[in-house]
Short mmCIF file of N, CA and C in Angstrom, two decimals:
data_model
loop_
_atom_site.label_atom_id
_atom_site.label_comp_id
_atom_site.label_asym_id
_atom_site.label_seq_id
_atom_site.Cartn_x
_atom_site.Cartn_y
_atom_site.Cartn_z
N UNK S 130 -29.86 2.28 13.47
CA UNK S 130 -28.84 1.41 12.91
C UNK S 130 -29.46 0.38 11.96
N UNK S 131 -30.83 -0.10 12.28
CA UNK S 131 -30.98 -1.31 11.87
C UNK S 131 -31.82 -0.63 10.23
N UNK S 132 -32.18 0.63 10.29
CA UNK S 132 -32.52 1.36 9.18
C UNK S 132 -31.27 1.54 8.18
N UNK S 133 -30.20 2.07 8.18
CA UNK S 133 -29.12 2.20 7.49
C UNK S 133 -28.37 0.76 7.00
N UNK S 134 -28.73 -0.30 7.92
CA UNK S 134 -28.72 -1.46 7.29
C UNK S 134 -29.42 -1.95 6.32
N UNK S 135 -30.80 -2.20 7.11
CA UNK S 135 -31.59 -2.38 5.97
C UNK S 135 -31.46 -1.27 4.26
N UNK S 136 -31.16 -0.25 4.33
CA UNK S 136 -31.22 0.81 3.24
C UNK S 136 -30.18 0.44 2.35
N UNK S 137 -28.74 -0.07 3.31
CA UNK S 137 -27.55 -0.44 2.46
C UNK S 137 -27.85 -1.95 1.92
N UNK S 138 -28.55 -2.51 2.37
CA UNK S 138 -29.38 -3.89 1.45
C UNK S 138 -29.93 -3.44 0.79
N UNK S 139 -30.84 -2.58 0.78
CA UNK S 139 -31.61 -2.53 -0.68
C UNK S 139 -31.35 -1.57 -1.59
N UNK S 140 -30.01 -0.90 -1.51
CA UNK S 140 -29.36 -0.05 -2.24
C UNK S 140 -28.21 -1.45 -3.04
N UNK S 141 -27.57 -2.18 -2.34
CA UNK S 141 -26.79 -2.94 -3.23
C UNK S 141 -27.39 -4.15 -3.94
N UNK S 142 -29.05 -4.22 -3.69
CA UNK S 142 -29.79 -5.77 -4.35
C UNK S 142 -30.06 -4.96 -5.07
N UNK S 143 -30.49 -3.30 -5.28
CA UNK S 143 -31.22 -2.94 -6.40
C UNK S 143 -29.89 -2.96 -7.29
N UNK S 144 -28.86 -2.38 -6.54
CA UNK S 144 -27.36 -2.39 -8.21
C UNK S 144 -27.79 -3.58 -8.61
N UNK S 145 -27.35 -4.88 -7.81
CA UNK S 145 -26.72 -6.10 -8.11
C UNK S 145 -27.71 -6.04 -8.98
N UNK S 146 -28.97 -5.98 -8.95
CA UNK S 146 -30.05 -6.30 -10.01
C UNK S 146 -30.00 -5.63 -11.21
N UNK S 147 -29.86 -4.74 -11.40
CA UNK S 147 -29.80 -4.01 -12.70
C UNK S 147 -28.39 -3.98 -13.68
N UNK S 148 -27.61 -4.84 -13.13
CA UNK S 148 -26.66 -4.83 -13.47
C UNK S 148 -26.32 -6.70 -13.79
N UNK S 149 -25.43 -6.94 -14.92
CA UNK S 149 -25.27 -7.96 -15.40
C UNK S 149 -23.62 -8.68 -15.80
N UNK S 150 -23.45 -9.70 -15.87
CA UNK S 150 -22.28 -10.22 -16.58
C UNK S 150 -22.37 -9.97 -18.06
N UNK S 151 -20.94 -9.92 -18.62
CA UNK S 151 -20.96 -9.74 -19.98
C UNK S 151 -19.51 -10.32 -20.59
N UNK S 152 -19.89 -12.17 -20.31
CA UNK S 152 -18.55 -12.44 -20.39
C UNK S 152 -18.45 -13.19 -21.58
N UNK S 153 -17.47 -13.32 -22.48
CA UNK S 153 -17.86 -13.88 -23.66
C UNK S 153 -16.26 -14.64 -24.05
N UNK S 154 -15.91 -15.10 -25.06
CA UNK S 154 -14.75 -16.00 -25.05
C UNK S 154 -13.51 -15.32 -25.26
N UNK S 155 -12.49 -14.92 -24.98
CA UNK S 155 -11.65 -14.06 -25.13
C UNK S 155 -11.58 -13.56 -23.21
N UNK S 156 -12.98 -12.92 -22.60
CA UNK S 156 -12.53 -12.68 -21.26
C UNK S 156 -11.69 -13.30 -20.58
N UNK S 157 -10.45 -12.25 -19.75
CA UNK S 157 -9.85 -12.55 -19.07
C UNK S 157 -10.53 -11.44 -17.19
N UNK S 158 -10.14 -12.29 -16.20
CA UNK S 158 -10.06 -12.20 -15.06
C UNK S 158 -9.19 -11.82 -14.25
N UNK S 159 -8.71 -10.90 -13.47
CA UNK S 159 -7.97 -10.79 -12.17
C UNK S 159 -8.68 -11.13 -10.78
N UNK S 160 -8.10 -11.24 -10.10
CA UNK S 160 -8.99 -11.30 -9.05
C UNK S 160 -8.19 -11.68 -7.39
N UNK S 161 -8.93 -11.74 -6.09
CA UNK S 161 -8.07 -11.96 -4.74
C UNK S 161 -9.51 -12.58 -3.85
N UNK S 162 -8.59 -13.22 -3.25
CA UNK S 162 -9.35 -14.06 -2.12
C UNK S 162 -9.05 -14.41 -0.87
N UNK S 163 -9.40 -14.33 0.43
CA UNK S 163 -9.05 -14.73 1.60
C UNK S 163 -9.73 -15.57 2.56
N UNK S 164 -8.97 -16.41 3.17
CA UNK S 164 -10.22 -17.09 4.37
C UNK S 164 -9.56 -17.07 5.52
N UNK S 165 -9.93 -17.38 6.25
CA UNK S 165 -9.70 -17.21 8.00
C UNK S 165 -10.01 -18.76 8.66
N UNK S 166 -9.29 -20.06 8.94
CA UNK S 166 -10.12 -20.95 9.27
C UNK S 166 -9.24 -21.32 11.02
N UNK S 167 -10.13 -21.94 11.57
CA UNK S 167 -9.65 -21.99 13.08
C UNK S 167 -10.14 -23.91 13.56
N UNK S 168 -8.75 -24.28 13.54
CA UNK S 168 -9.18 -26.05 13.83
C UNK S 168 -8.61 -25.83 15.67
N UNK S 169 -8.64 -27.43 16.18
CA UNK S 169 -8.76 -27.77 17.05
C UNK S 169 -7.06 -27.00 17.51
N UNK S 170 -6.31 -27.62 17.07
CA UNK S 170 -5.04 -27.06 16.76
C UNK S 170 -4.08 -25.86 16.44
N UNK S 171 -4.87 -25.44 15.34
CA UNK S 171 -4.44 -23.82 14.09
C UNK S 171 -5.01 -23.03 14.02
N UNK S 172 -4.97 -21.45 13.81
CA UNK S 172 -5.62 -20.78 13.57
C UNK S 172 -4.98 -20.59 11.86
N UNK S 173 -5.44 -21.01 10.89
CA UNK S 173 -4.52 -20.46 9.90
C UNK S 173 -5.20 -19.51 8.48
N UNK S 174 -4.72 -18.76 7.49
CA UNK S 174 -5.37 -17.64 6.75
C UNK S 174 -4.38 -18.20 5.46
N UNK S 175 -5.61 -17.81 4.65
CA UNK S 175 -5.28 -18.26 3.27
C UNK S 175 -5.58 -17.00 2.54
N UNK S 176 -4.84 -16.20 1.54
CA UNK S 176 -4.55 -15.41 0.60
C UNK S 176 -4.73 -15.97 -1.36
N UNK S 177 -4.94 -16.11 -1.75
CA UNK S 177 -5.40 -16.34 -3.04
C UNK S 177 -5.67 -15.19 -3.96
N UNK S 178 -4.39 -15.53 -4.78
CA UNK S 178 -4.57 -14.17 -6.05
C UNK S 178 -4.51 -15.09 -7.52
N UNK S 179 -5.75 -14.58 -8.20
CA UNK S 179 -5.93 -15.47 -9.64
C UNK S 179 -5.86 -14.67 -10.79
N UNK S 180 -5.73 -15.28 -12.03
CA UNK S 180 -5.66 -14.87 -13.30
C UNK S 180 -6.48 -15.88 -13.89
N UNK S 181 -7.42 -15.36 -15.08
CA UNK S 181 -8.39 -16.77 -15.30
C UNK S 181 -8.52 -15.71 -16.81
N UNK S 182 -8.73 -16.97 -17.91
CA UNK S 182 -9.12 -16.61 -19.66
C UNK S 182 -10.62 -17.65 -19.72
N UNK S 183 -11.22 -16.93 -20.57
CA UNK S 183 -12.36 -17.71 -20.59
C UNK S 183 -12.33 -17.97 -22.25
N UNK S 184 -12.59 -19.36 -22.26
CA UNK S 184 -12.75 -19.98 -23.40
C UNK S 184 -13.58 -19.72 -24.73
N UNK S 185 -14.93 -19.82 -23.48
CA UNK S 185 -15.94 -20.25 -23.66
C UNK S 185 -16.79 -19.28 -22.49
N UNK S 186 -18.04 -18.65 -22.96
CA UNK S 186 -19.19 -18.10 -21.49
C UNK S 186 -18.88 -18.86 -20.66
N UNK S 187 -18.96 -20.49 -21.29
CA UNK S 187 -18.92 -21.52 -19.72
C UNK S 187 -18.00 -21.74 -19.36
N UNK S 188 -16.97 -21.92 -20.15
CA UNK S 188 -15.56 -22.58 -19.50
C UNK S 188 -14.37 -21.73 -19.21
N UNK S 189 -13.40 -21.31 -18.22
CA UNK S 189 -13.19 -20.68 -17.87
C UNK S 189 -11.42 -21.65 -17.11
N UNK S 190 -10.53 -20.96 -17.80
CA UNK S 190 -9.22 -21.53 -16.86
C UNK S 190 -8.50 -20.74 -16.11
N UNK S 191 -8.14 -21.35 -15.02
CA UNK S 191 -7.56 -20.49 -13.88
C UNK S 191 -5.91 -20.65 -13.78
N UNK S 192 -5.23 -19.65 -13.41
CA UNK S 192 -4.10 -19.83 -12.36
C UNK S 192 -3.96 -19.25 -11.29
N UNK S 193 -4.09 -20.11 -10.16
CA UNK S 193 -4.16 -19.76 -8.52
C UNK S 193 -3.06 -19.57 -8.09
N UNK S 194 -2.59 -18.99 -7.59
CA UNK S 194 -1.34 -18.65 -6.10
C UNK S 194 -2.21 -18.40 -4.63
N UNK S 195 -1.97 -19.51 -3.95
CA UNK S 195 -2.55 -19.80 -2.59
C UNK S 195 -1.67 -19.65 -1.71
N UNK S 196 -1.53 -18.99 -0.83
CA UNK S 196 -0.54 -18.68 0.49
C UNK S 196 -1.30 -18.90 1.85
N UNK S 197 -1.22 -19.79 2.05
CA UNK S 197 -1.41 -20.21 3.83
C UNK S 197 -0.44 -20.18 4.89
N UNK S 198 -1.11 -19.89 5.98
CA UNK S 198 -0.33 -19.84 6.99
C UNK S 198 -0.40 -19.45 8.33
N UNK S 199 -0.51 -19.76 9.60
CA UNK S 199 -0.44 -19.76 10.86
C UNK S 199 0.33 -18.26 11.45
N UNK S 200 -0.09 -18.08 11.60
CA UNK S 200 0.40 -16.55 12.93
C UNK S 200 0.70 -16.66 14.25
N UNK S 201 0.55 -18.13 14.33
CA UNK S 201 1.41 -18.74 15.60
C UNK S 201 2.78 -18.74 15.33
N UNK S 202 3.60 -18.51 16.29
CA UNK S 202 5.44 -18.78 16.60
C UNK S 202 5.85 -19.93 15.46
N UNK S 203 5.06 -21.28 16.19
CA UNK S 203 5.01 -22.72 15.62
C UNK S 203 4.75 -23.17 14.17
N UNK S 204 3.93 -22.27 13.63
CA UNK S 204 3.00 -22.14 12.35
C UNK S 204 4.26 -22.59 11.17
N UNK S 205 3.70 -22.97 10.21
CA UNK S 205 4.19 -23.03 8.84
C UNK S 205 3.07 -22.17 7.76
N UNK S 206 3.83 -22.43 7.03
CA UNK S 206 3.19 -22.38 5.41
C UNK S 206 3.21 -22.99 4.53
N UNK S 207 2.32 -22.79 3.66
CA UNK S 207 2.19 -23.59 2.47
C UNK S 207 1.54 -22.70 1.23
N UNK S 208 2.69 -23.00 0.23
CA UNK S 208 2.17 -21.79 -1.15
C UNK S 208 1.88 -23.18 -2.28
N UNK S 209 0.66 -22.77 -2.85
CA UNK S 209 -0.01 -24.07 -3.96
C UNK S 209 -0.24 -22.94 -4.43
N UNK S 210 0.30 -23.03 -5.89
CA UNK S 210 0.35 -22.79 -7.88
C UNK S 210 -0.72 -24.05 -7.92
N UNK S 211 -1.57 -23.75 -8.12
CA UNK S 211 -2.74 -24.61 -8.89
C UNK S 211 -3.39 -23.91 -10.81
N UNK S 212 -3.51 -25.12 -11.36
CA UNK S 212 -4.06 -24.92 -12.36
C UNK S 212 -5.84 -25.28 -11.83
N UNK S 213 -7.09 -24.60 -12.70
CA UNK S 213 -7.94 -24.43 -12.27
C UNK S 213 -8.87 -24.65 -14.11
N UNK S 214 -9.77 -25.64 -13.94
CA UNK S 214 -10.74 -25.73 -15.19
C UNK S 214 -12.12 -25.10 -14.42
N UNK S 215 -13.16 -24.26 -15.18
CA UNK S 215 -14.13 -24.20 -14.21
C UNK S 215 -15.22 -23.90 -15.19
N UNK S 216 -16.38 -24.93 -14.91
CA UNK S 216 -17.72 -24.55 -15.87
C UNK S 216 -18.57 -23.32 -15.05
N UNK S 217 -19.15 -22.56 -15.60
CA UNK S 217 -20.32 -21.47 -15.27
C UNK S 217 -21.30 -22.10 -15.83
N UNK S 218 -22.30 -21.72 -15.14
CA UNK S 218 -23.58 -22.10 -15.64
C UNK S 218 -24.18 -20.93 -15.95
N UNK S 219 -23.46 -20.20 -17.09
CA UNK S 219 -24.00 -18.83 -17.78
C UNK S 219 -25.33 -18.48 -18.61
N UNK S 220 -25.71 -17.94 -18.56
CA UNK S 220 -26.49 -17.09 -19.04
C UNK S 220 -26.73 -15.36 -19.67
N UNK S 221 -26.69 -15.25 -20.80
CA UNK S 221 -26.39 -13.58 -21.08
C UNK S 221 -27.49 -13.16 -20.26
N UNK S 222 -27.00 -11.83 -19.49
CA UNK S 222 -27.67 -11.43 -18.53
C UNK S 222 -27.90 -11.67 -17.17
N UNK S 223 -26.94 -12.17 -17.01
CA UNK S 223 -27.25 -13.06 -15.29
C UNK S 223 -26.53 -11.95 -14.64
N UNK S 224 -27.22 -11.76 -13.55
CA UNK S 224 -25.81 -11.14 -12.40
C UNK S 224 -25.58 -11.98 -11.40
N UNK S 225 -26.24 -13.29 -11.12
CA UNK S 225 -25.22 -14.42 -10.17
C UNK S 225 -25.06 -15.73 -11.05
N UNK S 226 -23.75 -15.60 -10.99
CA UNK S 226 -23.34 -16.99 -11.62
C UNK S 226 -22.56 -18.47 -11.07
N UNK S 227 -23.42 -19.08 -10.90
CA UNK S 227 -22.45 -20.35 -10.15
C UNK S 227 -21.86 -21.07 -11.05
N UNK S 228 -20.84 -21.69 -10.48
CA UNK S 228 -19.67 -22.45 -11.28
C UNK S 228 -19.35 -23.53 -10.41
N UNK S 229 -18.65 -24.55 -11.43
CA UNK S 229 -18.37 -26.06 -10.57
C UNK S 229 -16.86 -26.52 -11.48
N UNK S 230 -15.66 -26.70 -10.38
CA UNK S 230 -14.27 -27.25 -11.15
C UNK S 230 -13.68 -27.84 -10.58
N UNK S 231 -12.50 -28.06 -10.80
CA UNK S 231 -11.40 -29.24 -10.83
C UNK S 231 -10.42 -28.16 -10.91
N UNK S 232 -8.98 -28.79 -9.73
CA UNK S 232 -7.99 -28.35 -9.98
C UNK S 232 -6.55 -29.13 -9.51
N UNK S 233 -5.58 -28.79 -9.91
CA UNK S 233 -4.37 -29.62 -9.99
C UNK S 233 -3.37 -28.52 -10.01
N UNK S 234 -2.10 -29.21 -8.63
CA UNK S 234 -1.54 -28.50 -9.03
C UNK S 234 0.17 -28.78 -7.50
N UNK S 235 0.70 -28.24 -6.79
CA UNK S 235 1.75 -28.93 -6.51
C UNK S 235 2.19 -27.64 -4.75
N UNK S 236 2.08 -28.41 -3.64
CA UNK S 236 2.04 -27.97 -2.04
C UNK S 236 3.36 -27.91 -1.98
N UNK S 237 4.27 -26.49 -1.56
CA UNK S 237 5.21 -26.27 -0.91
C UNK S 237 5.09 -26.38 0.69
N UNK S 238 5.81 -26.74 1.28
CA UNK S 238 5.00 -27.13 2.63
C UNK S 238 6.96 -26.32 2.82
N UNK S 239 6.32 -25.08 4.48
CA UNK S 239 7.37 -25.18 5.22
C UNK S 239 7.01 -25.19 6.67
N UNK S 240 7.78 -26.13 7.35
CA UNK S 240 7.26 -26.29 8.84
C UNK S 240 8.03 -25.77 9.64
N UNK S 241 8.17 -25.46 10.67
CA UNK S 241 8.58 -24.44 11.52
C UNK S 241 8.62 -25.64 13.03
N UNK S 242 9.67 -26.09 13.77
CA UNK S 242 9.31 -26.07 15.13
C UNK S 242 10.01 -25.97 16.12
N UNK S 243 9.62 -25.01 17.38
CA UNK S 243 10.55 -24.38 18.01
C UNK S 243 10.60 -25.06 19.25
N UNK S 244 11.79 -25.12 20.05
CA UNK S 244 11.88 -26.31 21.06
C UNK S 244 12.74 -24.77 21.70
N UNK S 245 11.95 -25.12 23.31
CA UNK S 245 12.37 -24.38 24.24
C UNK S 245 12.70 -25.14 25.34
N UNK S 246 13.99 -24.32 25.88
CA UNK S 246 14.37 -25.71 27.11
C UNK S 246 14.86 -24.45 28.08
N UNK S 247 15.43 -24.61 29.40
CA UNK S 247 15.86 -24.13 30.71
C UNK S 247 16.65 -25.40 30.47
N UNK S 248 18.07 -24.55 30.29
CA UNK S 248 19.70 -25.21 31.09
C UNK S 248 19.99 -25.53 32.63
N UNK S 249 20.44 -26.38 33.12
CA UNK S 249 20.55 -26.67 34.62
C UNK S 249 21.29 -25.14 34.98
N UNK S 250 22.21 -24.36 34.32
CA UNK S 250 22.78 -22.63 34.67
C UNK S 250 21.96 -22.24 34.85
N UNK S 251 20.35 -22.56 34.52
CA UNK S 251 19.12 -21.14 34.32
C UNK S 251 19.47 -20.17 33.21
N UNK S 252 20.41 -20.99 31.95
CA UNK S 252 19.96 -19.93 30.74
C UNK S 252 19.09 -20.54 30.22
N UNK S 253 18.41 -19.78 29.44
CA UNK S 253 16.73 -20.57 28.54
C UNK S 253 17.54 -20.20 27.43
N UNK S 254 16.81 -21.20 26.20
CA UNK S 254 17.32 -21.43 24.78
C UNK S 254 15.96 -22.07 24.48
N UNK S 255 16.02 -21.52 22.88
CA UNK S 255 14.99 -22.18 22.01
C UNK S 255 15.69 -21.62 20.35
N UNK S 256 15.33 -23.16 20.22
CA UNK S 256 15.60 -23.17 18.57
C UNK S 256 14.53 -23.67 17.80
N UNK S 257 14.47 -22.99 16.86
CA UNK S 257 13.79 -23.56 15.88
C UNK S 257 14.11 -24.13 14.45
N UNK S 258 13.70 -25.00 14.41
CA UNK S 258 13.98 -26.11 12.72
C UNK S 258 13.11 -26.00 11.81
N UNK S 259 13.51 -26.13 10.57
CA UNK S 259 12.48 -25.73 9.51
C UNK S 259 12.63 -26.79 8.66
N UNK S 260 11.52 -27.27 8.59
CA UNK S 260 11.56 -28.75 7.28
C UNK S 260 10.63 -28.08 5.89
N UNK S 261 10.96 -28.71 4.63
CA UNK S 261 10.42 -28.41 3.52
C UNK S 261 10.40 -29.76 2.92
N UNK S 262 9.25 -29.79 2.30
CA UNK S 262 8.53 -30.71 1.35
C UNK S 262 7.36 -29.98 0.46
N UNK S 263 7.77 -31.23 -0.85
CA UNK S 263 6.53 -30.90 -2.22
C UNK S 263 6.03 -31.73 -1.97
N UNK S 264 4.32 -31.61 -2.28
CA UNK S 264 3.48 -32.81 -2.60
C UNK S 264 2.63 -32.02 -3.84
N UNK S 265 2.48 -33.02 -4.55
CA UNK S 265 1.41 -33.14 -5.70
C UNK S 265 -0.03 -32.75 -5.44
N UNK S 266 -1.15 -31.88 -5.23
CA UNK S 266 -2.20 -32.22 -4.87
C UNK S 266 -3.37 -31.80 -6.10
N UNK S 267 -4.87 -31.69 -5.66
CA UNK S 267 -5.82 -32.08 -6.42
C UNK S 267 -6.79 -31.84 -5.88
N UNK S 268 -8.20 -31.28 -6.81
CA UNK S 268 -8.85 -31.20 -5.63
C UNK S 268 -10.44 -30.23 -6.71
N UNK S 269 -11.46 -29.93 -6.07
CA UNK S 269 -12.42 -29.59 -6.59
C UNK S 269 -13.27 -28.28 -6.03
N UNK S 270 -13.65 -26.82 -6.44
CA UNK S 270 -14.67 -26.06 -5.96
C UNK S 270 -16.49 -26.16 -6.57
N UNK S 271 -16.42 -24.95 -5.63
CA UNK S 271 -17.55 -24.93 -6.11
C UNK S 271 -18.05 -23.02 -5.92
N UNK S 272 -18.61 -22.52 -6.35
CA UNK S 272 -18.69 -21.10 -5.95
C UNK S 272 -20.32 -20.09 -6.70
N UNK S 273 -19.97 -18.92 -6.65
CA UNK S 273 -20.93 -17.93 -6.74
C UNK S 273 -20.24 -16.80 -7.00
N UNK S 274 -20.47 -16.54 -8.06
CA UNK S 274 -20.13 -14.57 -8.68
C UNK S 274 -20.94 -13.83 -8.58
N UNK S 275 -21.58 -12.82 -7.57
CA UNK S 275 -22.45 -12.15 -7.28
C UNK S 275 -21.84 -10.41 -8.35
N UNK S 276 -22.17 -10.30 -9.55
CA UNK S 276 -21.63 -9.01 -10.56
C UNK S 276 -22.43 -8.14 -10.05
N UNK S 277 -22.01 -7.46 -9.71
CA UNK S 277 -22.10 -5.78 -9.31
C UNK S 277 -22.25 -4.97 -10.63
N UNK S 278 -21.75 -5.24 -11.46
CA UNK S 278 -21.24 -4.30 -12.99
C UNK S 278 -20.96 -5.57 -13.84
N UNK S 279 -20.93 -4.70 -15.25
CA UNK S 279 -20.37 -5.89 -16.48
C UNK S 279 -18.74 -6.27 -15.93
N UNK S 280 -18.17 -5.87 -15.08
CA UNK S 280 -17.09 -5.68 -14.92
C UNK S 280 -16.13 -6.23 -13.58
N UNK S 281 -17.16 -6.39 -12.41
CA UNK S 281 -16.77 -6.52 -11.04
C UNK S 281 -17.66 -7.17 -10.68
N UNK S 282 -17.00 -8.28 -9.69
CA UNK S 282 -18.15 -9.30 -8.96
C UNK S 282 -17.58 -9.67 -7.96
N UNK S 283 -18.54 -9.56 -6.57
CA UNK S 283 -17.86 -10.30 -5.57
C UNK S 283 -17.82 -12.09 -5.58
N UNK S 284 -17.46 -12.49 -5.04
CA UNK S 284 -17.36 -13.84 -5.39
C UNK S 284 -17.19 -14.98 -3.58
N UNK S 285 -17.94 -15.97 -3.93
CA UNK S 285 -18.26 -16.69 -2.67
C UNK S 285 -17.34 -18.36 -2.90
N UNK S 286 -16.36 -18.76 -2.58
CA UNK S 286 -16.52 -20.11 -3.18
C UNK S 286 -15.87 -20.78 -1.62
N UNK S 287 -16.55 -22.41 -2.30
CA UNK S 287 -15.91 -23.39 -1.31
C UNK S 287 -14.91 -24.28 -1.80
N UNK S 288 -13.65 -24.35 -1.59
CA UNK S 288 -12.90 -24.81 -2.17
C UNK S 288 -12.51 -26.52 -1.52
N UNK S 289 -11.70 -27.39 -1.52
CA UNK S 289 -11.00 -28.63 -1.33
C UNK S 289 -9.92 -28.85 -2.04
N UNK S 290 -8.85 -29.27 -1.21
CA UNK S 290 -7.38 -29.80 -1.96
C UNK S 290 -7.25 -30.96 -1.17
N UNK S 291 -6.49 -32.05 -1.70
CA UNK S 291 -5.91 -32.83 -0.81
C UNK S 291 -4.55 -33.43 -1.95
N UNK S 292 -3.62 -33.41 -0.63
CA UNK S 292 -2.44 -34.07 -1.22
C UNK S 292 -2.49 -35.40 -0.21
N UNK S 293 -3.20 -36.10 0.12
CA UNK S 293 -3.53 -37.14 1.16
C UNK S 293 -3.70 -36.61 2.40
N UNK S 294 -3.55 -35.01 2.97
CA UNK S 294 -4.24 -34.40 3.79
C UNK S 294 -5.14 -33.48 3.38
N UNK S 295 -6.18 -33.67 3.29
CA UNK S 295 -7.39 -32.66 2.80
C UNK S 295 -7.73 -30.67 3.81
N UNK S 296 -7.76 -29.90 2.99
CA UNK S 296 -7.73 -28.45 3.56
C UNK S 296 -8.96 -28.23 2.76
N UNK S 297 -9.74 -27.91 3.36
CA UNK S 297 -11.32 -26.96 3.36
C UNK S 297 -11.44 -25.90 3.51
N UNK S 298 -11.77 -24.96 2.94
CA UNK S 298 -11.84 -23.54 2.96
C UNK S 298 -13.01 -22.80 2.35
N UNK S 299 -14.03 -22.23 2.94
CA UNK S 299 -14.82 -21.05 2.57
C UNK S 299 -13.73 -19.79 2.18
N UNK S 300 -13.78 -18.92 0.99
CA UNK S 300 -13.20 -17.92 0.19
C UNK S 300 -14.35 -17.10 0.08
N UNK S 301 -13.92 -15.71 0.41
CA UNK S 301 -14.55 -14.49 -0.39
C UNK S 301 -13.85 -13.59 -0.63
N UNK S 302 -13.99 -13.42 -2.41
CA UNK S 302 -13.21 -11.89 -2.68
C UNK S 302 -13.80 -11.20 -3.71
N UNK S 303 -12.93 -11.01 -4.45
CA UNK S 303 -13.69 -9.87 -5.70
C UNK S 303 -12.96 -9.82 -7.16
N UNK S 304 -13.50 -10.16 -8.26
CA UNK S 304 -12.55 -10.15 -9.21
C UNK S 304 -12.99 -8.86 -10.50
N UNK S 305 -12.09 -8.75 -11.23
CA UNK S 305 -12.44 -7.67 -12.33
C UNK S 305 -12.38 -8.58 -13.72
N UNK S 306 -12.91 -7.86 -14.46
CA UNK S 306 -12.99 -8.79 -16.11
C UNK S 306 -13.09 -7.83 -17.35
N UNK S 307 -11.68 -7.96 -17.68
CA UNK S 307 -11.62 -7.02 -18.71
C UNK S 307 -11.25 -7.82 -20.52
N UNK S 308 -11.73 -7.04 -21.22
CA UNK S 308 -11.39 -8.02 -22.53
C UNK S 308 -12.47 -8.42 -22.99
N UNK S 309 -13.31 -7.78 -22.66
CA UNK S 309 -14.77 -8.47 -23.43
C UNK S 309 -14.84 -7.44 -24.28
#
């Protein structure tokens, strides 16, 4: 086992290596992302699908669709449309590229909570209420494009939002880049 591991490491460091970015101003991006995070409280999963044009090798703008949400009964969600600025620290020829940004952009919040009771008859009832609110939020990453091809890169980032409650999230997914 620990042979077929090791082999599938040095079968994907030798791609990753021989292989490069080739992003230039005009590139555009697709791309998806997910995280899994578990607090004292929540277990909750975040979904992230982007579209990004690049300016510039370095500069690079995003539009995020973020979907969070709990798989508990109790759970809510929350979908953030964020706008996204993001520098690369490029190089022709790189196959890992880190990047550092800023983003802005506006929290649908829906809350969910279900109240269960036993009637003095012994019928049980539970209802649940659903509240909705927008907040404004804001917030900064930071990440890693590990390119596989001129074309495909997996991608590592750590993200932050806060609309006066701050959400932290490790992301990994994979994006494509076509238009160069």
């Amino acid at each position: 086992m620990k042979k077929i591991f090791l082999l599938t490491l040095v079968i994907f460091f030798s791609r990753v290596g021989v292989s490069c970015a080739l992003i230039e101003a005009g590139t555009k991006e697709v791309g998806g992302a997910a995280s899994l995070s578990f607090t004292e409280d929540y277990t909750f999963y975040m979904g992230m699908g982007t579209f990004g044009y690049f300016v510039s090798p370095e500069i690079g703008l995003n539009f995020n669709l973020a979907i969070m949400g709990s798989p508990e009964e109790d759970g809510g969600k929350i979908i953030t449309p964020l706008g996204q600025i993001r520098y690369y620290f490029y190089k022709k020829g790189q196959t890992i590229i880190p990047y550092l940004g800023g983003q802005i952009g506006f929290r649908f919040y829906e809350e969910k909570t279900v109240t269960e009771s036993w009637e003095g008859d012994g019928t049980y009832e539970k209802e649940t209420e659903k509240k909705t609110d927008t907040k404004f939020c804001s917030g900064g990453m930071g990440g890693i494009k590990f390119f596989l091809n001129e074309d495909v890169s997996v991608n590592l980032e750590a993200n932050y939002q806060t609309d006066g409650t701050g959400i932290f999230q490790l992301l990994a997914g994979i994006s494509y880049f076509f238009g160069n």
